[in-house]
Structure formats: structure tokens, C-alpha cells
Amino acid sequence: MSDVPEAIDDASSTRPVRSLGRLRDFVSDRFNPKAYLGLHLTVALIIGSLGVWAFSALLDAVLDNATLVRLDLAAAVWMHAHVTAQGLKFFNWVSNAGSPRSMTIFGIVGALVLAVRRRFVMFIGWSSAFAGAGILESVLKLLVHRTRPAYGEAYVGHSFSFPSGHATMSFIGMTTLLYVLWVYWHPPRLLRVLSILAATAVIILVGVSRVYLGVHYPSDVLGGWAFAASWLAVCVSGVAFTMHYRRSR
């Protein structure tokens, strides 16, 4: 009879070890680049969470009309004082290249390519990323109802400012393209680094162009990036789960 308590004690002592082992395996799987629900899904969830947090913080600061708004006004005045004719010409071209209209055309072309190649799961994810971002960004503009800087009325008329549609859609366009290429192409590390640098340069230039042209405040651009990152994380996670389910069957 004395062996029974000892057996119970042994089982109790090994339970934390087994739990720790399962936790270690779970964490290892989440950061495994070869597992489809591993590293890239973990990164998507982290980026999505950070995007939601950043967007909420920016929105709260904009609505409170506090320090961030004063910094926005000061940045708009400083930028307007340093505008040149050559700069306007360059950044107007950059802004048009990264505009929601240009990104919509890019999104349609990409969707057609995916449909022709019968990548239907990615087609849905790609289309959802572009269409959803465009619709939600317009809704957010109406809800926040932020007035644009006075310097850019010639460019945009009377539409609202937060978040920036150019910043949102250029972020969606560049990052979604990278995601699709990496899923199906698997480029070497050097090309991945170069593609990240190129996409980042485009996103930043488009964002800066909106402030330079006087049509957005810096927080509008940051809000567009944060919102786009959050929405893209949702779309990527949906694609990842669906592909994993189809492969498991």
C-alpha cells in the first residue's frame, strides 16, 4: 500500500515537466519557418496586434486634440515653408504612383493573375486585402471626420484626412505583393532583403509625399500604416489557416 502514494507523487512531479515540454514545443512550432502555421503566422499576429495598438493610440490622440495635434500643425507649417517647385513635381508623381486609384488597378491585375493561375485561396486573400482596406479606410475617414491641412485644398477638395488613403493602399499593395511572392517564389535571402528595402522605400516615399504636398498631417500617414498592417494581418492569417486546412485534407 505504501507504493501507491509514491506513484502518485511521481506522477505529480512529472506533470509540470510534461506541461513545460508541451509549452516549449508549442513555442517552437510558432517560430518554425517550415510550418505553415509557424513563423509567418506568428509574425502576422504580432504585427496585427501592434498595428491595432498603434492605430488606437493615434486615433485617441487625434480625437483628444492634444499634443499630437499640435505637433502635426507644427510639422505642416515647417514642411510648407520648405516646399520647392522641383519637390512638388517629384512628390506629386510619387503620390500619383501610390494613390488608391493606382493601387486599385494594381490589385485588379494581381487578382486576375492569381485567378488565371488557379490560386483561389490567395486570390480571395489578395482581393480582400485591397477591397477591404479601401472600404474600411473610407469608413474611418467619415467616422473620424478630421479636417485636412489648409495647404492641400487644391489637391483633394473637401475630403477628410485621417487615415491617409495613399499611405494605407500603398502599404497594402507593397506588403501583399511581397507576401504572395514569398509564398510561391521562395526567393533567396539577398533578394528578400532587397525586396523589403524597395517596398519600404516606396511606402515611406508615398507617405512623405502626402505631408510634403500639404494634404495630410504626419499622424494621418502613421494611422494609415497602422491600419493597413492590422488589416493585412487579418487577411494573411485567414489565408494561412485556409491553406493549412486544405493541405491537411
PDB file of C-alpha atoms in Angstrom:
ATOM      1  CA  MET A   1       0.000   0.000   0.000  1.00  0.00           C
ATOM      2  CA  SER A   2       2.912   2.333   0.595  1.00  0.00           C
ATOM      3  CA  ASP A   3       3.791   2.211  -3.126  1.00  0.00           C
ATOM      4  CA  VAL A   4       0.556   3.968  -4.127  1.00  0.00           C
ATOM      5  CA  PRO A   5       1.378   7.377  -2.607  1.00  0.00           C
ATOM      6  CA  GLU A   6       4.847   7.141  -4.130  1.00  0.00           C
ATOM      7  CA  ALA A   7       3.353   6.525  -7.585  1.00  0.00           C
ATOM      8  CA  ILE A   8       1.003   9.455  -7.135  1.00  0.00           C
ATOM      9  CA  ASP A   9       3.911  11.654  -6.071  1.00  0.00           C
ATOM     10  CA  ASP A  10       5.925  10.579  -9.129  1.00  0.00           C
ATOM     11  CA  ALA A  11       3.031  11.430 -11.474  1.00  0.00           C
ATOM     12  CA  SER A  12       2.561  14.804  -9.800  1.00  0.00           C
ATOM     13  CA  SER A  13       6.245  15.596 -10.078  1.00  0.00           C
ATOM     14  CA  THR A  14       6.397  14.763 -13.782  1.00  0.00           C
ATOM     15  CA  ARG A  15       3.253  16.736 -14.672  1.00  0.00           C
ATOM     16  CA  PRO A  16       4.993  20.179 -14.640  1.00  0.00           C
ATOM     17  CA  VAL A  17       7.801  18.713 -16.763  1.00  0.00           C
ATOM     18  CA  ARG A  18       5.328  17.459 -19.372  1.00  0.00           C
ATOM     19  CA  SER A  19       3.489  20.785 -19.344  1.00  0.00           C
ATOM     20  CA  LEU A  20       6.750  22.654 -19.809  1.00  0.00           C
ATOM     21  CA  GLY A  21       7.647  20.342 -22.683  1.00  0.00           C
ATOM     22  CA  ARG A  22       4.317  20.957 -24.409  1.00  0.00           C
ATOM     23  CA  LEU A  23       4.751  24.712 -23.959  1.00  0.00           C
ATOM     24  CA  ARG A  24       8.258  24.514 -25.387  1.00  0.00           C
ATOM     25  CA  ASP A  25       7.026  22.513 -28.390  1.00  0.00           C
ATOM     26  CA  PHE A  26       4.167  24.985 -28.959  1.00  0.00           C
ATOM     27  CA  VAL A  27       6.514  27.976 -28.902  1.00  0.00           C
ATOM     28  CA  SER A  28       8.983  26.160 -31.153  1.00  0.00           C
ATOM     29  CA  ASP A  29       6.234  25.395 -33.694  1.00  0.00           C
ATOM     30  CA  ARG A  30       5.099  29.025 -33.705  1.00  0.00           C
ATOM     31  CA  PHE A  31       8.595  30.124 -34.749  1.00  0.00           C
ATOM     32  CA  ASN A  32       9.246  27.284 -37.183  1.00  0.00           C
ATOM     33  CA  PRO A  33       9.643  28.805 -40.685  1.00  0.00           C
ATOM     34  CA  LYS A  34       8.858  25.435 -42.307  1.00  0.00           C
ATOM     35  CA  ALA A  35       5.473  25.077 -40.608  1.00  0.00           C
ATOM     36  CA  TYR A  36       2.696  26.879 -42.459  1.00  0.00           C
ATOM     37  CA  LEU A  37       1.092  27.917 -39.189  1.00  0.00           C
ATOM     38  CA  GLY A  38       4.520  28.678 -37.752  1.00  0.00           C
ATOM     39  CA  LEU A  39       6.757  31.699 -38.065  1.00  0.00           C
ATOM     40  CA  HIS A  40       4.968  33.753 -40.706  1.00  0.00           C
ATOM     41  CA  LEU A  41       1.590  33.414 -38.967  1.00  0.00           C
ATOM     42  CA  THR A  42       3.159  34.360 -35.639  1.00  0.00           C
ATOM     43  CA  VAL A  43       4.722  37.417 -37.239  1.00  0.00           C
ATOM     44  CA  ALA A  44       1.371  38.338 -38.793  1.00  0.00           C
ATOM     45  CA  LEU A  45      -0.391  38.138 -35.436  1.00  0.00           C
ATOM     46  CA  ILE A  46       2.308  40.200 -33.720  1.00  0.00           C
ATOM     47  CA  ILE A  47       2.233  42.853 -36.447  1.00  0.00           C
ATOM     48  CA  GLY A  48      -1.562  42.902 -36.361  1.00  0.00           C
ATOM     49  CA  SER A  49      -1.612  43.405 -32.601  1.00  0.00           C
ATOM     50  CA  LEU A  50       0.962  46.169 -32.771  1.00  0.00           C
ATOM     51  CA  GLY A  51      -0.967  47.782 -35.632  1.00  0.00           C
ATOM     52  CA  VAL A  52      -4.207  47.801 -33.662  1.00  0.00           C
ATOM     53  CA  TRP A  53      -2.438  49.262 -30.637  1.00  0.00           C
ATOM     54  CA  ALA A  54      -0.702  51.971 -32.691  1.00  0.00           C
ATOM     55  CA  PHE A  55      -3.849  52.905 -34.594  1.00  0.00           C
ATOM     56  CA  SER A  56      -5.893  53.102 -31.388  1.00  0.00           C
ATOM     57  CA  ALA A  57      -3.259  55.309 -29.747  1.00  0.00           C
ATOM     58  CA  LEU A  58      -3.099  57.638 -32.760  1.00  0.00           C
ATOM     59  CA  LEU A  59      -6.869  57.831 -33.052  1.00  0.00           C
ATOM     60  CA  ASP A  60      -7.210  58.627 -29.357  1.00  0.00           C
ATOM     61  CA  ALA A  61      -4.589  61.382 -29.650  1.00  0.00           C
ATOM     62  CA  VAL A  62      -6.252  62.875 -32.725  1.00  0.00           C
ATOM     63  CA  LEU A  63      -9.692  62.898 -31.136  1.00  0.00           C
ATOM     64  CA  ASP A  64      -8.323  64.402 -27.905  1.00  0.00           C
ATOM     65  CA  ASN A  65      -6.905  67.323 -29.903  1.00  0.00           C
ATOM     66  CA  ALA A  66      -3.843  67.311 -27.644  1.00  0.00           C
ATOM     67  CA  THR A  67      -0.045  67.242 -28.052  1.00  0.00           C
ATOM     68  CA  LEU A  68      -0.040  65.138 -31.223  1.00  0.00           C
ATOM     69  CA  VAL A  69      -2.312  67.613 -32.994  1.00  0.00           C
ATOM     70  CA  ARG A  70      -0.007  70.497 -32.100  1.00  0.00           C
ATOM     71  CA  LEU A  71       2.953  68.533 -33.432  1.00  0.00           C
ATOM     72  CA  ASP A  72       1.016  67.828 -36.633  1.00  0.00           C
ATOM     73  CA  LEU A  73       0.308  71.526 -37.129  1.00  0.00           C
ATOM     74  CA  ALA A  74       3.926  72.463 -36.477  1.00  0.00           C
ATOM     75  CA  ALA A  75       5.151  69.803 -38.925  1.00  0.00           C
ATOM     76  CA  ALA A  76       2.706  71.006 -41.601  1.00  0.00           C
ATOM     77  CA  VAL A  77       3.875  74.613 -41.221  1.00  0.00           C
ATOM     78  CA  TRP A  78       7.555  73.613 -41.310  1.00  0.00           C
ATOM     79  CA  MET A  79       7.099  71.403 -44.370  1.00  0.00           C
ATOM     80  CA  HIS A  80       5.140  74.070 -46.227  1.00  0.00           C
ATOM     81  CA  ALA A  81       7.928  76.571 -45.573  1.00  0.00           C
ATOM     82  CA  HIS A  82      10.472  74.258 -47.255  1.00  0.00           C
ATOM     83  CA  VAL A  83       8.457  73.322 -50.348  1.00  0.00           C
ATOM     84  CA  THR A  84      10.142  73.827 -53.731  1.00  0.00           C
ATOM     85  CA  ALA A  85       8.862  73.600 -57.291  1.00  0.00           C
ATOM     86  CA  GLN A  86      11.079  70.597 -58.012  1.00  0.00           C
ATOM     87  CA  GLY A  87       9.965  68.912 -54.814  1.00  0.00           C
ATOM     88  CA  LEU A  88       6.309  69.440 -55.645  1.00  0.00           C
ATOM     89  CA  LYS A  89       6.806  67.937 -59.084  1.00  0.00           C
ATOM     90  CA  PHE A  90       8.630  64.864 -57.737  1.00  0.00           C
ATOM     91  CA  PHE A  91       6.329  64.164 -54.810  1.00  0.00           C
ATOM     92  CA  ASN A  92       3.237  64.748 -56.910  1.00  0.00           C
ATOM     93  CA  TRP A  93       4.465  61.992 -59.218  1.00  0.00           C
ATOM     94  CA  VAL A  94       5.202  59.730 -56.230  1.00  0.00           C
ATOM     95  CA  SER A  95       1.774  60.457 -54.762  1.00  0.00           C
ATOM     96  CA  ASN A  96       0.014  59.581 -58.008  1.00  0.00           C
ATOM     97  CA  ALA A  97       2.002  56.338 -58.318  1.00  0.00           C
ATOM     98  CA  GLY A  98       0.947  55.287 -54.830  1.00  0.00           C
ATOM     99  CA  SER A  99      -2.606  56.604 -54.974  1.00  0.00           C
ATOM    100  CA  PRO A 100      -5.643  54.460 -54.119  1.00  0.00           C
ATOM    101  CA  ARG A 101      -6.591  54.532 -57.801  1.00  0.00           C
ATOM    102  CA  SER A 102      -3.180  53.205 -58.881  1.00  0.00           C
ATOM    103  CA  MET A 103      -3.195  50.587 -56.121  1.00  0.00           C
ATOM    104  CA  THR A 104      -6.723  49.516 -57.106  1.00  0.00           C
ATOM    105  CA  ILE A 105      -5.559  48.922 -60.684  1.00  0.00           C
ATOM    106  CA  PHE A 106      -2.549  47.041 -59.330  1.00  0.00           C
ATOM    107  CA  GLY A 107      -4.852  44.985 -57.117  1.00  0.00           C
ATOM    108  CA  ILE A 108      -7.145  44.085 -60.019  1.00  0.00           C
ATOM    109  CA  VAL A 109      -4.207  42.993 -62.181  1.00  0.00           C
ATOM    110  CA  GLY A 110      -2.790  40.881 -59.360  1.00  0.00           C
ATOM    111  CA  ALA A 111      -6.176  39.287 -58.695  1.00  0.00           C
ATOM    112  CA  LEU A 112      -6.523  38.360 -62.370  1.00  0.00           C
ATOM    113  CA  VAL A 113      -3.061  36.771 -62.383  1.00  0.00           C
ATOM    114  CA  LEU A 114      -3.897  34.701 -59.307  1.00  0.00           C
ATOM    115  CA  ALA A 115      -7.242  33.650 -60.790  1.00  0.00           C
ATOM    116  CA  VAL A 116      -5.655  32.587 -64.084  1.00  0.00           C
ATOM    117  CA  ARG A 117      -3.048  30.558 -62.191  1.00  0.00           C
ATOM    118  CA  ARG A 118      -5.868  28.990 -60.128  1.00  0.00           C
ATOM    119  CA  ARG A 119      -4.518  30.232 -56.802  1.00  0.00           C
ATOM    120  CA  PHE A 120      -8.024  30.701 -55.488  1.00  0.00           C
ATOM    121  CA  VAL A 121      -7.249  30.921 -51.764  1.00  0.00           C
ATOM    122  CA  MET A 122      -4.622  33.571 -52.356  1.00  0.00           C
ATOM    123  CA  PHE A 123      -6.971  35.268 -54.821  1.00  0.00           C
ATOM    124  CA  ILE A 124      -9.557  35.678 -52.062  1.00  0.00           C
ATOM    125  CA  GLY A 125      -6.943  36.897 -49.592  1.00  0.00           C
ATOM    126  CA  TRP A 126      -5.447  39.328 -52.112  1.00  0.00           C
ATOM    127  CA  SER A 127      -8.837  40.708 -53.118  1.00  0.00           C
ATOM    128  CA  SER A 128      -9.941  41.019 -49.500  1.00  0.00           C
ATOM    129  CA  ALA A 129      -6.777  42.923 -48.602  1.00  0.00           C
ATOM    130  CA  PHE A 130      -7.271  45.553 -51.322  1.00  0.00           C
ATOM    131  CA  ALA A 131     -11.056  45.842 -51.296  1.00  0.00           C
ATOM    132  CA  GLY A 132     -11.413  45.658 -47.524  1.00  0.00           C
ATOM    133  CA  ALA A 133      -8.702  48.234 -46.903  1.00  0.00           C
ATOM    134  CA  GLY A 134     -10.258  50.654 -49.386  1.00  0.00           C
ATOM    135  CA  ILE A 135     -13.740  50.327 -47.926  1.00  0.00           C
ATOM    136  CA  LEU A 136     -12.707  50.449 -44.272  1.00  0.00           C
ATOM    137  CA  GLU A 137     -10.366  53.388 -44.837  1.00  0.00           C
ATOM    138  CA  SER A 138     -13.230  55.395 -46.341  1.00  0.00           C
ATOM    139  CA  VAL A 139     -15.491  54.486 -43.424  1.00  0.00           C
ATOM    140  CA  LEU A 140     -12.835  55.519 -40.907  1.00  0.00           C
ATOM    141  CA  LYS A 141     -12.429  58.872 -42.640  1.00  0.00           C
ATOM    142  CA  LEU A 142     -16.134  59.546 -42.275  1.00  0.00           C
ATOM    143  CA  LEU A 143     -16.198  58.451 -38.640  1.00  0.00           C
ATOM    144  CA  VAL A 144     -13.150  60.452 -37.538  1.00  0.00           C
ATOM    145  CA  HIS A 145     -14.141  63.466 -39.657  1.00  0.00           C
ATOM    146  CA  ARG A 146     -10.739  65.162 -39.425  1.00  0.00           C
ATOM    147  CA  THR A 147     -10.181  68.311 -41.462  1.00  0.00           C
ATOM    148  CA  ARG A 148      -7.220  68.322 -43.828  1.00  0.00           C
ATOM    149  CA  PRO A 149      -4.371  70.864 -43.670  1.00  0.00           C
ATOM    150  CA  ALA A 150      -5.175  74.146 -45.365  1.00  0.00           C
ATOM    151  CA  TYR A 151      -2.234  73.882 -47.772  1.00  0.00           C
ATOM    152  CA  GLY A 152      -3.554  70.975 -49.843  1.00  0.00           C
ATOM    153  CA  GLU A 153      -7.062  72.040 -50.798  1.00  0.00           C
ATOM    154  CA  ALA A 154      -6.056  72.309 -54.458  1.00  0.00           C
ATOM    155  CA  TYR A 155      -5.242  68.596 -54.493  1.00  0.00           C
ATOM    156  CA  VAL A 156      -8.082  66.959 -52.581  1.00  0.00           C
ATOM    157  CA  GLY A 157     -11.042  69.297 -52.340  1.00  0.00           C
ATOM    158  CA  HIS A 158     -13.124  68.687 -49.219  1.00  0.00           C
ATOM    159  CA  SER A 159     -12.447  65.046 -48.294  1.00  0.00           C
ATOM    160  CA  PHE A 160     -11.317  64.095 -44.793  1.00  0.00           C
ATOM    161  CA  SER A 161      -7.822  63.445 -43.527  1.00  0.00           C
ATOM    162  CA  PHE A 162      -7.442  60.545 -41.067  1.00  0.00           C
ATOM    163  CA  PRO A 163      -6.221  57.984 -42.000  1.00  0.00           C
ATOM    164  CA  SER A 164      -4.337  58.611 -45.226  1.00  0.00           C
ATOM    165  CA  GLY A 165      -5.733  56.567 -48.106  1.00  0.00           C
ATOM    166  CA  HIS A 166      -2.457  56.795 -50.041  1.00  0.00           C
ATOM    167  CA  ALA A 167      -0.474  55.531 -47.045  1.00  0.00           C
ATOM    168  CA  THR A 168      -2.979  52.741 -46.451  1.00  0.00           C
ATOM    169  CA  MET A 169      -3.215  51.453 -50.006  1.00  0.00           C
ATOM    170  CA  SER A 170       0.497  51.754 -50.856  1.00  0.00           C
ATOM    171  CA  PHE A 171       1.294  49.761 -47.702  1.00  0.00           C
ATOM    172  CA  ILE A 172      -1.286  47.122 -48.667  1.00  0.00           C
ATOM    173  CA  GLY A 173      -0.020  46.964 -52.245  1.00  0.00           C
ATOM    174  CA  MET A 174       3.683  46.571 -51.449  1.00  0.00           C
ATOM    175  CA  THR A 175       3.395  44.195 -48.493  1.00  0.00           C
ATOM    176  CA  THR A 176       0.769  41.979 -50.122  1.00  0.00           C
ATOM    177  CA  LEU A 177       2.965  41.671 -53.201  1.00  0.00           C
ATOM    178  CA  LEU A 178       5.899  40.619 -51.012  1.00  0.00           C
ATOM    179  CA  TYR A 179       3.753  38.041 -49.235  1.00  0.00           C
ATOM    180  CA  VAL A 180       2.494  36.439 -52.451  1.00  0.00           C
ATOM    181  CA  LEU A 181       5.972  36.340 -53.989  1.00  0.00           C
ATOM    182  CA  TRP A 182       7.460  34.749 -50.893  1.00  0.00           C
ATOM    183  CA  VAL A 183       4.729  32.108 -50.621  1.00  0.00           C
ATOM    184  CA  TYR A 184       5.047  30.922 -54.236  1.00  0.00           C
ATOM    185  CA  TRP A 185       8.523  32.009 -55.320  1.00  0.00           C
ATOM    186  CA  HIS A 186      10.702  31.469 -52.206  1.00  0.00           C
ATOM    187  CA  PRO A 187      13.444  33.928 -53.245  1.00  0.00           C
ATOM    188  CA  PRO A 188      16.917  33.679 -51.701  1.00  0.00           C
ATOM    189  CA  ARG A 189      17.744  35.772 -48.646  1.00  0.00           C
ATOM    190  CA  LEU A 190      19.520  38.537 -50.581  1.00  0.00           C
ATOM    191  CA  LEU A 191      16.515  39.114 -52.840  1.00  0.00           C
ATOM    192  CA  ARG A 192      14.225  39.076 -49.834  1.00  0.00           C
ATOM    193  CA  VAL A 193      16.262  41.785 -48.149  1.00  0.00           C
ATOM    194  CA  LEU A 194      16.381  43.870 -51.329  1.00  0.00           C
ATOM    195  CA  SER A 195      12.644  43.473 -51.904  1.00  0.00           C
ATOM    196  CA  ILE A 196      11.921  44.565 -48.323  1.00  0.00           C
ATOM    197  CA  LEU A 197      14.124  47.637 -48.743  1.00  0.00           C
ATOM    198  CA  ALA A 198      12.477  48.513 -52.070  1.00  0.00           C
ATOM    199  CA  ALA A 199       8.942  48.095 -50.696  1.00  0.00           C
ATOM    200  CA  THR A 200       9.815  50.096 -47.574  1.00  0.00           C
ATOM    201  CA  ALA A 201      11.255  52.907 -49.703  1.00  0.00           C
ATOM    202  CA  VAL A 202       8.065  53.086 -51.793  1.00  0.00           C
ATOM    203  CA  ILE A 203       5.819  53.099 -48.715  1.00  0.00           C
ATOM    204  CA  ILE A 204       7.846  55.824 -46.987  1.00  0.00           C
ATOM    205  CA  LEU A 205       8.102  57.989 -50.110  1.00  0.00           C
ATOM    206  CA  VAL A 206       4.345  57.851 -50.653  1.00  0.00           C
ATOM    207  CA  GLY A 207       3.734  58.768 -47.020  1.00  0.00           C
ATOM    208  CA  VAL A 208       6.209  61.659 -47.119  1.00  0.00           C
ATOM    209  CA  SER A 209       4.677  62.892 -50.375  1.00  0.00           C
ATOM    210  CA  ARG A 210       1.309  63.364 -48.697  1.00  0.00           C
ATOM    211  CA  VAL A 211       2.814  65.551 -45.979  1.00  0.00           C
ATOM    212  CA  TYR A 212       5.018  67.412 -48.458  1.00  0.00           C
ATOM    213  CA  LEU A 213       2.056  68.242 -50.681  1.00  0.00           C
ATOM    214  CA  GLY A 214       0.203  69.554 -47.637  1.00  0.00           C
ATOM    215  CA  VAL A 215      -2.755  67.183 -47.933  1.00  0.00           C
ATOM    216  CA  HIS A 216      -2.114  65.161 -44.763  1.00  0.00           C
ATOM    217  CA  TYR A 217      -0.634  65.503 -41.301  1.00  0.00           C
ATOM    218  CA  PRO A 218       2.114  63.055 -40.233  1.00  0.00           C
ATOM    219  CA  SER A 219      -0.308  61.263 -37.895  1.00  0.00           C
ATOM    220  CA  ASP A 220      -2.644  60.636 -40.856  1.00  0.00           C
ATOM    221  CA  VAL A 221       0.151  58.755 -42.592  1.00  0.00           C
ATOM    222  CA  LEU A 222       1.107  56.834 -39.450  1.00  0.00           C
ATOM    223  CA  GLY A 223      -2.552  55.974 -38.915  1.00  0.00           C
ATOM    224  CA  GLY A 224      -2.814  54.679 -42.476  1.00  0.00           C
ATOM    225  CA  TRP A 225       0.224  52.437 -41.993  1.00  0.00           C
ATOM    226  CA  ALA A 226      -1.022  51.122 -38.643  1.00  0.00           C
ATOM    227  CA  PHE A 227      -4.487  50.373 -40.008  1.00  0.00           C
ATOM    228  CA  ALA A 228      -3.063  48.701 -43.122  1.00  0.00           C
ATOM    229  CA  ALA A 229      -0.773  46.490 -41.020  1.00  0.00           C
ATOM    230  CA  SER A 230      -3.707  45.402 -38.867  1.00  0.00           C
ATOM    231  CA  TRP A 231      -5.948  44.605 -41.818  1.00  0.00           C
ATOM    232  CA  LEU A 232      -3.182  42.819 -43.709  1.00  0.00           C
ATOM    233  CA  ALA A 233      -2.511  40.632 -40.666  1.00  0.00           C
ATOM    234  CA  VAL A 234      -6.166  39.560 -40.686  1.00  0.00           C
ATOM    235  CA  CYS A 235      -6.021  38.657 -44.385  1.00  0.00           C
ATOM    236  CA  VAL A 236      -2.701  36.818 -44.103  1.00  0.00           C
ATOM    237  CA  SER A 237      -3.922  34.845 -41.100  1.00  0.00           C
ATOM    238  CA  GLY A 238      -7.052  33.831 -42.996  1.00  0.00           C
ATOM    239  CA  VAL A 239      -5.007  32.671 -45.988  1.00  0.00           C
ATOM    240  CA  ALA A 240      -2.630  30.739 -43.750  1.00  0.00           C
ATOM    241  CA  PHE A 241      -5.386  28.877 -41.902  1.00  0.00           C
ATOM    242  CA  THR A 242      -7.235  28.072 -45.130  1.00  0.00           C
ATOM    243  CA  MET A 243      -4.134  26.755 -46.911  1.00  0.00           C
ATOM    244  CA  HIS A 244      -3.195  24.681 -43.880  1.00  0.00           C
ATOM    245  CA  TYR A 245      -6.699  23.191 -43.746  1.00  0.00           C
ATOM    246  CA  ARG A 246      -6.713  22.358 -47.454  1.00  0.00           C
ATOM    247  CA  ARG A 247      -3.300  20.712 -47.248  1.00  0.00           C
ATOM    248  CA  SER A 248      -4.238  18.722 -44.134  1.00  0.00           C
ATOM    249  CA  ARG A 249      -7.201  17.243 -46.020  1.00  0.00           C
TER     250      ARG A 249
END
